[in-house]
Amino acid sequence: MRACVLTATGGIDKLEITDVPDAPAPQAGQVRVAIRAAALNHLDLFVADGLPGTVRSFPHIVGADGAGMVETVGPGVTSVQPGDHVLINPGISDYSCEFCRAGEHSLCVNYRLLGEHLPGTAAELVTVPAHNVARIPSLSPELTWAEAAAFSLVTLTAWRMLVTRAQLKSGETVLIWGIGGGVSLAALRIAKLHGARAIVTSSNDAKLDAARRLGADVTLNYRTQKISQEVRAITNKRGVDVVVENAGAASWDESLRSLRRGGRLVTCGATTGPHVSLDLRRLFWHHWSILGSTMGNAAEYTEIVRRLEQGELRPIVDRVYPMAQTRQAFERLARGEQLGKVVVEVSS
Ligand SMILES: [Zn+2]
C-alpha cells in the first residue's frame, strides 16, 4: 500500500511517499479502514523531529487523524461493517487497566496514539480496534472526507479540556491562545456552544479577523499587545475564568497573569517549549487550578460525534493537499500559516 513514512528521525526532510506492506488483516475486535483523508497535527511535527521513546522502527507511517471506509472487519465486530464511512479516534486504549475500567480511556497505562506509537493514518489502509471508529454522521451539507479526517483529535482534546476538566459554565470568560491551531479553533466553537465569552489571540491579524467571523468576542494580537494588560482592561481588572493553553513556555506567564482569583488554567500542549516557572505563593494565594488534559475517553468521543451530527462541531479545514505533497502540508504546519486543519488526501 502507498503510505507517507518517516525513514528516520530528523524532521520533515525524512518524509517519503513509498510502498509498504499492507496494514495487517484485522484480528478479533479490530477493523481495517481504507483511508480517504488524513489530517495533520502538531504532534506529527514532534514525531518527525523525534520524540524520545516513541517511534521504535522505520519506516514509520505518520498521521494520527484519518477518515475512510471500513474495508474488512475482524471476528466479533458488529458495530460497523465493510463499506461504512467512519471517523477514527486516534487514541488506542487497552480497555482493561484500572483507568479504562473506570471509563477514563485517555488515562490508560498502555495509551498509544496512531502515528506516534503505532503506524499512522497517512496510508491506504490502517488497522484499529473497532472501539476506535465511529460512523460519519449525515450532515447538510455532507462532511467532506477532509472535514471528517480533521475532526477527531482536536475536537476530542478541546472538549475534554473545556467541558470535563475546566467545567466551563455559561457566562464565563475564556482566553484561548493561538487561534490558527485546530485545538484552539475547536475550543472557540465549544466555548461559544456553552455560552461563554471568548477572547482569542494570534500574531496574525488576518487570523483574528477570521476568528471574529467564527464567533470570537474579543481578538488580541500577542505580537503587538500585552495580553494580560488587555485582559485586565476588558474584564475590569478581574481576569478570565479559564485559560486554554497549548503553547507552553512562550505564553505561560501571560496566561497566569490573565487568570482571575480561583481561575482554571487547562493545558494540553507545549508547542513553544515544555518548561515553565510557577510561583507557588501566587498559586495558593489566588486559589488557581492548573489542569492537564490529553485527548479524551470513549464517552467524550461519543458525545462529540453526537454534537457533530447536530451540526455543532463541524471542523475547520485550512487546506487539502494530495498525498504526493505531504511534505508541503507538513511545511505549512511547521510555519504556522494555517487557520484550521491541514489535510492530506490519501485516495479519492
Ligand atoms: Zn487501559
mmCIF file of C-alpha atoms and ligand atoms in Angstrom:
data_model
loop_
_atom_site.group_PDB
_atom_site.id
_atom_site.type_symbol
_atom_site.label_atom_id
_atom_site.label_comp_id
_atom_site.label_asym_id
_atom_site.label_seq_id
_atom_site.Cartn_x
_atom_site.Cartn_y
_atom_site.Cartn_z
ATOM 1 C CA MET A 1 0.000 0.000 0.000
ATOM 2 C CA ARG A 2 1.068 3.614 -0.519
ATOM 3 C CA ALA A 3 1.971 5.454 2.667
ATOM 4 C CA CYS A 4 3.740 8.545 3.884
ATOM 5 C CA VAL A 5 6.572 7.402 6.124
ATOM 6 C CA LEU A 6 9.457 8.757 8.119
ATOM 7 C CA THR A 7 12.605 6.940 7.051
ATOM 8 C CA ALA A 8 14.397 8.125 10.223
ATOM 9 C CA THR A 9 14.006 10.842 12.819
ATOM 10 C CA GLY A 10 15.421 14.188 11.827
ATOM 11 C CA GLY A 11 12.472 16.293 10.710
ATOM 12 C CA ILE A 12 10.289 16.812 7.668
ATOM 13 C CA ASP A 13 13.194 16.039 5.306
ATOM 14 C CA LYS A 14 12.890 12.405 6.360
ATOM 15 C CA LEU A 15 9.334 12.093 4.989
ATOM 16 C CA GLU A 16 8.834 9.916 1.934
ATOM 17 C CA ILE A 17 5.873 8.565 -0.044
ATOM 18 C CA THR A 18 6.545 4.919 -0.678
ATOM 19 C CA ASP A 19 5.107 1.390 -0.831
ATOM 20 C CA VAL A 20 4.981 -0.529 2.448
ATOM 21 C CA PRO A 21 3.386 -3.862 3.424
ATOM 22 C CA ASP A 22 -0.406 -3.616 3.847
ATOM 23 C CA ALA A 23 -1.755 -2.939 7.330
ATOM 24 C CA PRO A 24 -2.382 -6.351 8.953
ATOM 25 C CA ALA A 25 -5.712 -8.132 8.458
ATOM 26 C CA PRO A 26 -7.976 -7.322 11.412
ATOM 27 C CA GLN A 27 -7.964 -9.672 14.385
ATOM 28 C CA ALA A 28 -10.896 -10.171 16.764
ATOM 29 C CA GLY A 29 -12.360 -6.803 17.699
ATOM 30 C CA GLN A 30 -10.430 -4.909 15.030
ATOM 31 C CA VAL A 31 -11.310 -3.284 11.720
ATOM 32 C CA ARG A 32 -9.222 -2.334 8.718
ATOM 33 C CA VAL A 33 -10.087 1.043 7.216
ATOM 34 C CA ALA A 34 -9.351 2.205 3.659
ATOM 35 C CA ILE A 35 -8.237 5.753 4.395
ATOM 36 C CA ARG A 36 -9.547 8.583 2.211
ATOM 37 C CA ALA A 37 -8.010 11.529 4.055
ATOM 38 C CA ALA A 38 -5.576 12.074 6.928
ATOM 39 C CA ALA A 39 -5.249 15.301 8.913
ATOM 40 C CA LEU A 40 -2.016 16.619 10.409
ATOM 41 C CA ASN A 41 -1.461 17.750 13.987
ATOM 42 C CA HIS A 42 1.422 19.446 15.743
ATOM 43 C CA LEU A 43 2.115 16.003 17.189
ATOM 44 C CA ASP A 44 3.238 14.866 13.716
ATOM 45 C CA LEU A 45 5.946 17.551 13.715
ATOM 46 C CA PHE A 46 7.166 16.382 17.126
ATOM 47 C CA VAL A 47 7.212 12.785 15.894
ATOM 48 C CA ALA A 48 9.174 13.799 12.780
ATOM 49 C CA ASP A 49 11.708 15.624 14.955
ATOM 50 C CA GLY A 50 11.998 12.576 17.191
ATOM 51 C CA LEU A 51 10.088 12.254 20.461
ATOM 52 C CA PRO A 52 12.083 10.106 22.883
ATOM 53 C CA GLY A 53 10.812 6.551 23.290
ATOM 54 C CA THR A 54 8.014 6.609 20.729
ATOM 55 C CA VAL A 55 8.905 5.505 17.208
ATOM 56 C CA ARG A 56 10.711 2.195 17.526
ATOM 57 C CA SER A 57 11.180 1.155 13.912
ATOM 58 C CA PHE A 58 11.432 2.713 10.481
ATOM 59 C CA PRO A 59 9.882 3.252 8.021
ATOM 60 C CA HIS A 60 7.181 4.702 10.307
ATOM 61 C CA ILE A 61 3.782 5.684 8.882
ATOM 62 C CA VAL A 62 2.813 9.180 10.077
ATOM 63 C CA GLY A 63 -0.595 10.697 10.875
ATOM 64 C CA ALA A 64 -2.923 10.448 13.879
ATOM 65 C CA ASP A 65 -6.165 11.630 12.306
ATOM 66 C CA GLY A 66 -7.990 9.910 9.490
ATOM 67 C CA ALA A 67 -11.307 9.001 7.953
ATOM 68 C CA GLY A 68 -12.243 6.374 5.407
ATOM 69 C CA MET A 69 -14.298 3.342 4.564
ATOM 70 C CA VAL A 70 -14.319 0.119 6.551
ATOM 71 C CA GLU A 71 -12.599 -2.459 4.324
ATOM 72 C CA THR A 72 -12.657 -5.620 6.486
ATOM 73 C CA VAL A 73 -13.867 -6.414 9.986
ATOM 74 C CA GLY A 74 -12.331 -8.964 12.332
ATOM 75 C CA PRO A 75 -14.237 -11.699 14.190
ATOM 76 C CA GLY A 76 -16.836 -10.455 16.635
ATOM 77 C CA VAL A 77 -17.163 -6.929 15.238
ATOM 78 C CA THR A 78 -20.805 -5.892 14.931
ATOM 79 C CA SER A 79 -20.651 -2.114 15.450
ATOM 80 C CA VAL A 80 -19.619 -1.423 11.842
ATOM 81 C CA GLN A 81 -19.493 -3.360 8.587
ATOM 82 C CA PRO A 82 -17.481 -3.182 5.371
ATOM 83 C CA GLY A 83 -18.449 -0.120 3.353
ATOM 84 C CA ASP A 84 -19.319 2.042 6.362
ATOM 85 C CA HIS A 85 -17.835 5.532 6.288
ATOM 86 C CA VAL A 86 -16.002 6.126 9.554
ATOM 87 C CA LEU A 87 -14.115 8.636 11.660
ATOM 88 C CA ILE A 88 -11.117 7.310 13.577
ATOM 89 C CA ASN A 89 -10.384 8.171 17.213
ATOM 90 C CA PRO A 90 -6.559 8.101 17.249
ATOM 91 C CA GLY A 91 -6.171 7.216 20.948
ATOM 92 C CA ILE A 92 -5.815 3.452 21.454
ATOM 93 C CA SER A 93 -6.542 2.088 24.951
ATOM 94 C CA ASP A 94 -6.313 -1.472 26.302
ATOM 95 C CA TYR A 95 -9.849 -1.416 27.801
ATOM 96 C CA SER A 96 -8.536 -3.485 30.736
ATOM 97 C CA CYS A 97 -6.412 -1.376 33.103
ATOM 98 C CA GLU A 98 -7.893 0.289 36.201
ATOM 99 C CA PHE A 99 -8.333 3.632 34.401
ATOM 100 C CA CYS A 100 -10.063 2.071 31.377
ATOM 101 C CA ARG A 101 -12.355 0.101 33.704
ATOM 102 C CA ALA A 102 -13.252 3.436 35.320
ATOM 103 C CA GLY A 103 -14.123 4.825 31.874
ATOM 104 C CA GLU A 104 -11.015 7.042 31.597
ATOM 105 C CA HIS A 105 -9.506 5.659 28.402
ATOM 106 C CA SER A 106 -7.066 8.519 27.807
ATOM 107 C CA LEU A 107 -5.504 7.774 31.216
ATOM 108 C CA CYS A 108 -4.847 4.182 30.096
ATOM 109 C CA VAL A 109 -1.482 2.856 31.292
ATOM 110 C CA ASN A 110 -0.982 1.474 27.770
ATOM 111 C CA TYR A 111 -2.348 4.542 25.949
ATOM 112 C CA ARG A 112 -0.940 4.870 22.436
ATOM 113 C CA LEU A 113 -1.587 7.205 19.540
ATOM 114 C CA LEU A 114 -1.789 6.376 15.865
ATOM 115 C CA GLY A 115 1.181 7.902 14.056
ATOM 116 C CA GLU A 116 3.175 8.227 17.271
ATOM 117 C CA HIS A 117 3.496 4.845 18.985
ATOM 118 C CA LEU A 118 1.640 2.935 16.244
ATOM 119 C CA PRO A 119 1.528 3.041 12.418
ATOM 120 C CA GLY A 120 -0.443 6.114 11.385
ATOM 121 C CA THR A 121 -3.270 7.163 9.113
ATOM 122 C CA ALA A 122 -1.319 8.599 6.160
ATOM 123 C CA ALA A 123 -1.622 5.263 4.351
ATOM 124 C CA GLU A 124 -4.125 3.472 2.144
ATOM 125 C CA LEU A 125 -5.012 1.088 4.991
ATOM 126 C CA VAL A 126 -4.906 1.236 8.779
ATOM 127 C CA THR A 127 -5.964 -1.445 11.280
ATOM 128 C CA VAL A 128 -7.506 -0.243 14.559
ATOM 129 C CA PRO A 129 -9.785 -1.555 17.327
ATOM 130 C CA ALA A 130 -13.479 -1.314 16.422
ATOM 131 C CA HIS A 131 -13.813 0.787 19.614
ATOM 132 C CA ASN A 132 -11.879 3.483 17.754
ATOM 133 C CA VAL A 133 -14.173 4.019 14.785
ATOM 134 C CA ALA A 134 -17.499 5.830 14.607
ATOM 135 C CA ARG A 135 -19.842 6.106 11.644
ATOM 136 C CA ILE A 136 -19.637 9.511 9.968
ATOM 137 C CA PRO A 137 -22.913 11.250 10.745
ATOM 138 C CA SER A 138 -25.039 12.570 7.965
ATOM 139 C CA LEU A 139 -24.967 16.375 7.799
ATOM 140 C CA SER A 140 -26.212 19.015 5.426
ATOM 141 C CA PRO A 141 -24.073 19.713 3.511
ATOM 142 C CA GLU A 142 -22.376 16.306 3.907
ATOM 143 C CA LEU A 143 -18.982 16.283 5.602
ATOM 144 C CA THR A 144 -16.166 16.051 3.083
ATOM 145 C CA TRP A 145 -13.518 13.387 3.654
ATOM 146 C CA ALA A 146 -11.136 16.175 4.591
ATOM 147 C CA GLU A 147 -13.536 17.512 7.218
ATOM 148 C CA ALA A 148 -14.118 14.021 8.588
ATOM 149 C CA ALA A 149 -10.367 13.464 8.895
ATOM 150 C CA ALA A 150 -9.949 16.851 10.588
ATOM 151 C CA PHE A 151 -12.461 16.148 13.330
ATOM 152 C CA SER A 152 -11.287 13.696 15.958
ATOM 153 C CA LEU A 153 -8.037 14.642 17.674
ATOM 154 C CA VAL A 154 -8.546 18.363 18.172
ATOM 155 C CA THR A 155 -12.263 18.234 18.909
ATOM 156 C CA LEU A 156 -11.847 15.475 21.490
ATOM 157 C CA THR A 157 -8.907 17.311 23.071
ATOM 158 C CA ALA A 158 -10.692 20.653 23.274
ATOM 159 C CA TRP A 159 -13.935 19.083 24.525
ATOM 160 C CA ARG A 160 -12.250 17.331 27.443
ATOM 161 C CA MET A 161 -10.212 20.453 28.263
ATOM 162 C CA LEU A 162 -13.158 22.832 28.463
ATOM 163 C CA VAL A 163 -16.112 20.663 29.410
ATOM 164 C CA THR A 164 -14.669 17.883 31.578
ATOM 165 C CA ARG A 165 -11.535 19.409 33.051
ATOM 166 C CA ALA A 166 -12.245 23.172 33.274
ATOM 167 C CA GLN A 167 -16.043 22.690 33.660
ATOM 168 C CA LEU A 168 -16.726 25.838 31.661
ATOM 169 C CA LYS A 169 -20.036 27.490 32.511
ATOM 170 C CA SER A 170 -22.337 29.828 30.652
ATOM 171 C CA GLY A 171 -21.411 33.460 31.161
ATOM 172 C CA GLU A 172 -17.759 32.747 31.934
ATOM 173 C CA THR A 173 -14.876 34.271 30.011
ATOM 174 C CA VAL A 174 -12.216 32.079 28.411
ATOM 175 C CA LEU A 175 -8.832 33.087 26.961
ATOM 176 C CA ILE A 176 -7.681 30.922 24.027
ATOM 177 C CA TRP A 177 -4.123 31.243 22.682
ATOM 178 C CA GLY A 178 -3.086 30.861 19.031
ATOM 179 C CA ILE A 179 -6.397 30.724 17.205
ATOM 180 C CA GLY A 180 -4.921 29.283 13.976
ATOM 181 C CA GLY A 181 -4.427 25.886 15.602
ATOM 182 C CA GLY A 182 -7.011 23.131 15.451
ATOM 183 C CA VAL A 183 -7.397 22.688 19.218
ATOM 184 C CA SER A 184 -7.830 26.444 19.669
ATOM 185 C CA LEU A 185 -10.484 26.686 16.936
ATOM 186 C CA ALA A 186 -12.359 23.724 18.406
ATOM 187 C CA ALA A 187 -12.074 25.353 21.848
ATOM 188 C CA LEU A 188 -13.581 28.569 20.451
ATOM 189 C CA ARG A 189 -16.505 26.631 18.992
ATOM 190 C CA ILE A 190 -17.057 24.711 22.248
ATOM 191 C CA ALA A 191 -16.780 27.868 24.380
ATOM 192 C CA LYS A 192 -19.473 29.576 22.296
ATOM 193 C CA LEU A 193 -21.699 26.441 22.423
ATOM 194 C CA HIS A 194 -21.534 26.689 26.216
ATOM 195 C CA GLY A 195 -22.491 30.350 26.310
ATOM 196 C CA ALA A 196 -19.037 31.610 27.286
ATOM 197 C CA ARG A 197 -17.329 34.795 26.152
ATOM 198 C CA ALA A 198 -14.194 34.026 24.128
ATOM 199 C CA ILE A 199 -11.031 36.117 23.979
ATOM 200 C CA VAL A 200 -8.648 34.718 21.371
ATOM 201 C CA THR A 201 -5.061 35.572 20.442
ATOM 202 C CA SER A 202 -2.851 35.263 17.382
ATOM 203 C CA SER A 203 0.195 37.005 15.930
ATOM 204 C CA ASN A 204 -1.664 37.324 12.635
ATOM 205 C CA ASP A 205 -4.405 39.939 12.121
ATOM 206 C CA ALA A 206 -5.976 38.025 9.214
ATOM 207 C CA LYS A 207 -6.482 35.028 11.525
ATOM 208 C CA LEU A 208 -8.006 37.341 14.143
ATOM 209 C CA ASP A 209 -10.448 38.689 11.536
ATOM 210 C CA ALA A 210 -11.423 35.117 10.670
ATOM 211 C CA ALA A 211 -11.819 34.289 14.377
ATOM 212 C CA ARG A 212 -14.290 37.159 14.776
ATOM 213 C CA ARG A 213 -16.352 35.735 11.923
ATOM 214 C CA LEU A 214 -16.260 32.384 13.748
ATOM 215 C CA GLY A 215 -17.676 33.914 16.910
ATOM 216 C CA ALA A 216 -14.734 35.240 18.938
ATOM 217 C CA ASP A 217 -15.916 38.117 21.154
ATOM 218 C CA VAL A 218 -12.524 39.787 21.561
ATOM 219 C CA THR A 219 -9.359 39.309 19.492
ATOM 220 C CA LEU A 220 -5.849 40.263 20.623
ATOM 221 C CA ASN A 221 -2.544 40.253 18.727
ATOM 222 C CA TYR A 222 0.175 38.906 21.032
ATOM 223 C CA ARG A 223 2.917 40.419 18.837
ATOM 224 C CA THR A 224 1.672 43.963 19.324
ATOM 225 C CA GLN A 225 -0.380 43.799 22.530
ATOM 226 C CA LYS A 226 0.425 42.789 26.117
ATOM 227 C CA ILE A 227 -2.217 40.089 26.572
ATOM 228 C CA SER A 228 -2.575 40.218 30.370
ATOM 229 C CA GLN A 229 -2.933 44.020 30.338
ATOM 230 C CA GLU A 230 -5.608 43.861 27.675
ATOM 231 C CA VAL A 231 -7.417 41.059 29.508
ATOM 232 C CA ARG A 232 -7.370 43.024 32.765
ATOM 233 C CA ALA A 233 -8.756 46.076 30.941
ATOM 234 C CA ILE A 234 -11.509 44.059 29.252
ATOM 235 C CA THR A 235 -12.547 42.271 32.478
ATOM 236 C CA ASN A 236 -12.461 45.273 34.843
ATOM 237 C CA LYS A 237 -9.178 44.006 36.353
ATOM 238 C CA ARG A 238 -10.811 40.713 37.286
ATOM 239 C CA GLY A 239 -9.146 38.345 34.790
ATOM 240 C CA VAL A 240 -10.631 35.412 32.893
ATOM 241 C CA ASP A 241 -12.277 32.338 34.408
ATOM 242 C CA VAL A 242 -10.474 29.844 32.171
ATOM 243 C CA VAL A 243 -7.293 29.881 30.077
ATOM 244 C CA VAL A 244 -6.809 27.307 27.295
ATOM 245 C CA GLU A 245 -3.047 26.737 26.971
ATOM 246 C CA ASN A 246 -1.178 24.737 24.397
ATOM 247 C CA ALA A 247 1.833 26.945 23.674
ATOM 248 C CA GLY A 248 3.672 26.452 26.970
ATOM 249 C CA ALA A 249 6.876 28.423 27.540
ATOM 250 C CA ALA A 250 6.036 31.452 25.374
ATOM 251 C CA SER A 251 2.594 32.164 26.831
ATOM 252 C CA TRP A 252 2.632 30.653 30.335
ATOM 253 C CA ASP A 253 3.438 33.770 32.380
ATOM 254 C CA GLU A 254 0.888 35.839 30.486
ATOM 255 C CA SER A 255 -1.687 33.070 30.938
ATOM 256 C CA LEU A 256 -1.272 33.182 34.713
ATOM 257 C CA ARG A 257 -1.328 36.989 34.740
ATOM 258 C CA SER A 258 -4.642 36.836 32.864
ATOM 259 C CA LEU A 259 -6.309 34.396 35.264
ATOM 260 C CA ARG A 260 -8.841 35.565 37.850
ATOM 261 C CA ARG A 261 -8.772 34.527 41.518
ATOM 262 C CA GLY A 262 -9.982 30.928 41.612
ATOM 263 C CA GLY A 263 -9.469 30.610 37.861
ATOM 264 C CA ARG A 264 -8.612 27.441 35.949
ATOM 265 C CA LEU A 265 -5.737 27.031 33.512
ATOM 266 C CA VAL A 266 -6.043 23.927 31.352
ATOM 267 C CA THR A 267 -3.149 22.782 29.171
ATOM 268 C CA CYS A 268 -2.782 20.112 26.510
ATOM 269 C CA GLY A 269 0.457 21.119 24.851
ATOM 270 C CA ALA A 270 3.821 22.789 24.853
ATOM 271 C CA THR A 271 4.463 23.782 21.260
ATOM 272 C CA THR A 272 6.904 26.560 22.257
ATOM 273 C CA GLY A 273 8.649 24.577 24.996
ATOM 274 C CA PRO A 274 7.748 22.367 27.968
ATOM 275 C CA HIS A 275 9.499 24.108 30.868
ATOM 276 C CA VAL A 276 7.733 26.934 32.710
ATOM 277 C CA SER A 277 8.096 28.514 36.137
ATOM 278 C CA LEU A 278 5.488 28.838 38.826
ATOM 279 C CA ASP A 279 5.490 30.974 41.970
ATOM 280 C CA LEU A 280 3.692 28.694 44.433
ATOM 281 C CA ARG A 281 2.717 31.691 46.577
ATOM 282 C CA ARG A 282 0.652 33.057 43.705
ATOM 283 C CA LEU A 283 -0.863 29.618 43.036
ATOM 284 C CA PHE A 284 -2.210 29.135 46.550
ATOM 285 C CA TRP A 285 -2.997 32.755 47.277
ATOM 286 C CA HIS A 286 -5.135 33.051 44.156
ATOM 287 C CA HIS A 287 -6.678 29.551 44.516
ATOM 288 C CA TRP A 288 -5.728 28.709 40.950
ATOM 289 C CA SER A 289 -6.328 25.285 39.408
ATOM 290 C CA ILE A 290 -3.785 24.084 36.874
ATOM 291 C CA LEU A 291 -5.234 21.199 34.879
ATOM 292 C CA GLY A 292 -3.514 18.818 32.497
ATOM 293 C CA SER A 293 -5.506 17.155 29.736
ATOM 294 C CA THR A 294 -4.787 14.759 26.876
ATOM 295 C CA MET A 295 -7.265 13.501 24.296
ATOM 296 C CA GLY A 296 -10.465 12.099 25.887
ATOM 297 C CA ASN A 297 -12.380 8.994 26.927
ATOM 298 C CA ALA A 298 -14.887 6.896 24.977
ATOM 299 C CA ALA A 299 -17.920 8.691 26.439
ATOM 300 C CA GLU A 300 -16.493 12.068 25.446
ATOM 301 C CA TYR A 301 -15.809 10.777 21.938
ATOM 302 C CA THR A 302 -19.393 9.526 21.622
ATOM 303 C CA GLU A 303 -20.616 12.922 22.793
ATOM 304 C CA ILE A 304 -18.569 14.939 20.288
ATOM 305 C CA VAL A 305 -19.731 12.682 17.430
ATOM 306 C CA ARG A 306 -23.324 13.290 18.597
ATOM 307 C CA ARG A 307 -22.671 17.052 18.637
ATOM 308 C CA LEU A 308 -21.113 16.802 15.175
ATOM 309 C CA GLU A 309 -24.325 15.148 13.961
ATOM 310 C CA GLN A 310 -26.284 18.083 15.381
ATOM 311 C CA GLY A 311 -24.145 20.418 13.295
ATOM 312 C CA GLU A 312 -22.428 21.957 16.307
ATOM 313 C CA LEU A 313 -18.828 20.845 15.871
ATOM 314 C CA ARG A 314 -18.091 20.902 12.161
ATOM 315 C CA PRO A 315 -14.285 21.103 11.850
ATOM 316 C CA ILE A 316 -12.487 23.872 10.006
ATOM 317 C CA VAL A 317 -10.197 22.765 7.189
ATOM 318 C CA ASP A 318 -7.372 25.071 6.217
ATOM 319 C CA ARG A 319 -6.021 23.378 3.100
ATOM 320 C CA VAL A 320 -6.093 19.973 1.429
ATOM 321 C CA TYR A 321 -3.003 18.510 -0.262
ATOM 322 C CA PRO A 322 -2.692 15.425 -2.471
ATOM 323 C CA MET A 323 -0.670 12.686 -0.806
ATOM 324 C CA ALA A 324 2.288 13.318 -3.117
ATOM 325 C CA GLN A 325 2.591 16.774 -1.497
ATOM 326 C CA THR A 326 2.517 15.614 2.123
ATOM 327 C CA ARG A 327 5.842 17.310 2.796
ATOM 328 C CA GLN A 328 4.410 20.678 1.696
ATOM 329 C CA ALA A 329 1.493 20.064 4.050
ATOM 330 C CA PHE A 330 3.929 19.490 6.929
ATOM 331 C CA GLU A 331 5.835 22.641 5.954
ATOM 332 C CA ARG A 332 2.677 24.752 6.112
ATOM 333 C CA LEU A 333 2.007 23.418 9.602
ATOM 334 C CA ALA A 334 5.626 23.927 10.682
ATOM 335 C CA ARG A 335 5.465 27.587 9.553
ATOM 336 C CA GLY A 336 2.222 28.085 11.495
ATOM 337 C CA GLU A 337 0.444 29.515 8.449
ATOM 338 C CA GLN A 338 -2.761 27.526 8.848
ATOM 339 C CA LEU A 339 -6.177 28.505 10.128
ATOM 340 C CA GLY A 340 -7.721 25.136 10.856
ATOM 341 C CA LYS A 341 -6.637 21.693 9.833
ATOM 342 C CA VAL A 342 -4.097 20.799 7.174
ATOM 343 C CA VAL A 343 -5.298 17.645 5.441
ATOM 344 C CA VAL A 344 -3.756 15.101 3.060
ATOM 345 C CA GLU A 345 -5.984 13.238 0.610
ATOM 346 C CA VAL A 346 -4.812 9.639 0.668
ATOM 347 C CA SER A 347 -7.042 8.360 -2.133
ATOM 348 C CA SER A 348 -10.058 9.728 -3.976
HETATM 349 ZN ZN ZN B 1 -6.259 0.944 29.974
#
